Amino acid sequence: MTLPRIGVFDSGVGGLTVLKAMSEQLPAHYLYFGDTARLPYGTKSAETVARYAIGATRFLEAQNIDLLVIACNTATALAFPRIKDAAHVPVVGVVEPGAAMAAELSKSRAAIVIATEATVSSHAYRDALQRHGLTTHEKACPLFVPLVEEGWIEHPVTEQVARIYLAEALAQAPERADVLVLACTHYPLIAPLLRRIVPEHMQIVDSAESTARVVKKIIEKDVICHPERSEGASAAERSRRTPMDAKVSPAEHRTFRFYATDSTDKFKRLATRFLGRQVDHVEHVDLGG
Ligand code: DGL
């Protein structure tokens, strides 16, 4: 049986939350690239992030992927059109799936988006939500990424920081806001903590989950059922695929390859937390520049 080859790109280990959500829903060969030597992206310019992301795209395309998922919110927010233009395979980012899910859930048509500085400054989520008819208040929460990487998931300091950020966001957002969008790869890990802080009526949208759903749909409908659209696969590979391939249990049929641009040991250590399973092998990649 031939499975789709899905490339997943992130600035580091955070995108493993997206990989986890996808691999729970979809059998595939997953090739995950974490640009750990150059993170964080959340404080960098659009120009720099686009250059890094396009380098990673080229690397993953060289591994013969059928589809590329930009798991990094910052890279999607700052450089999605440029990555898409540079890629030769279909590309899925995390912003539109997260916005679509928020729009589906919101009754009051008002949302709060929490993200990195760069994602907030780009207003990519605000614009995407506006296209769905929602008013948005965006709030940068730069301390969350280092706190999560430190493993302080259920920690009094993280809780205190979260209470301050969310109190500010809630004070500035329209009072009727009823959706909180977690617009950063790291935030799903503190979703239970955030749930305790935000008002009960507020729904939390995890863009990792929303993206996984979109990718599953594309693979089942576009790539698998219409193999000619999968530009990255060889003709022989495409002809072997059937719609049934997508219906196999994800747990039985999925493989993972991991690539990192910095220490593979550190990647392995953090990966276990983000992916919820042990990662034994990581290849080091040097993209230069
Ligand atoms: N992956 C980034 C994001 O989702 C967070 C980490 C970083 O700043 O590189 O925005």
Short mmCIF file of C-alpha atoms and ligand atoms in Angstrom, two decimals, residues 9-15 17-18 32 35 38-44 49 71-77 94 115-119 125 142 145-146 149 182-187 207, ligand 1:
data_model
loop_
_atom_site.label_atom_id
_atom_site.label_comp_id
_atom_site.label_asym_id
_atom_site.label_seq_id
_atom_site.Cartn_x
_atom_site.Cartn_y
_atom_site.Cartn_z
CA PHE A 9 7.76 22.35 8.53
CA ASP A 10 8.19 24.37 11.71
CA SER A 11 10.73 26.68 13.28
CA GLY A 12 11.43 23.99 15.90
CA VAL A 13 9.63 21.35 17.91
CA GLY A 14 6.32 23.21 18.34
CA GLY A 15 4.97 21.99 15.00
CA THR A 17 1.58 19.45 17.96
CA VAL A 18 0.32 19.69 14.37
CA TYR A 32 9.13 16.64 9.90
CA ASP A 35 14.59 24.64 11.99
CA ARG A 38 17.24 29.48 13.70
CA LEU A 39 14.25 29.62 16.03
CA PRO A 40 12.47 31.57 17.33
CA TYR A 41 10.79 32.86 14.18
CA GLY A 42 8.30 34.78 16.32
CA THR A 43 10.65 37.73 16.74
CA LYS A 44 12.01 37.85 13.17
CA VAL A 49 11.21 34.05 7.91
CA ALA A 71 2.88 23.99 10.92
CA CYS A 72 4.46 27.23 12.14
CA ASN A 73 1.92 29.99 12.73
CA THR A 74 4.57 32.68 12.37
CA ALA A 75 5.86 31.32 9.03
CA THR A 76 2.29 30.96 7.74
CA ALA A 77 1.33 34.45 8.90
CA VAL A 94 -2.28 26.88 9.84
CA ALA A 115 0.17 34.37 19.15
CA THR A 116 3.81 35.44 18.84
CA GLU A 117 4.75 39.10 18.33
CA ALA A 118 5.42 38.54 14.62
CA THR A 119 2.12 36.74 13.98
CA TYR A 125 -5.37 36.04 11.64
CA PRO A 142 5.82 36.03 23.83
CA VAL A 145 7.02 29.75 23.98
CA PRO A 146 10.01 29.68 26.39
CA GLU A 149 9.90 24.70 26.01
CA LEU A 182 -4.43 29.42 19.98
CA ALA A 183 -2.37 30.77 17.08
CA CYS A 184 1.02 29.36 18.00
CA THR A 185 2.36 25.83 17.82
CA HIS A 186 3.25 25.79 21.52
CA TYR A 187 -0.08 26.86 22.97
CA SER A 207 -5.14 25.53 15.07
N1 DGL B 1 6.41 27.95 15.75
C1 DGL B 1 6.19 29.32 16.17
C2 DGL B 1 4.71 29.69 15.91
O1 DGL B 1 3.86 28.84 15.78
C3 DGL B 1 6.53 29.53 17.63
C4 DGL B 1 8.02 29.41 17.94
C5 DGL B 1 8.84 30.47 17.23
O2 DGL B 1 8.70 31.69 17.53
O3 DGL B 1 9.64 30.09 16.38
O4 DGL B 1 4.40 30.84 15.82
#
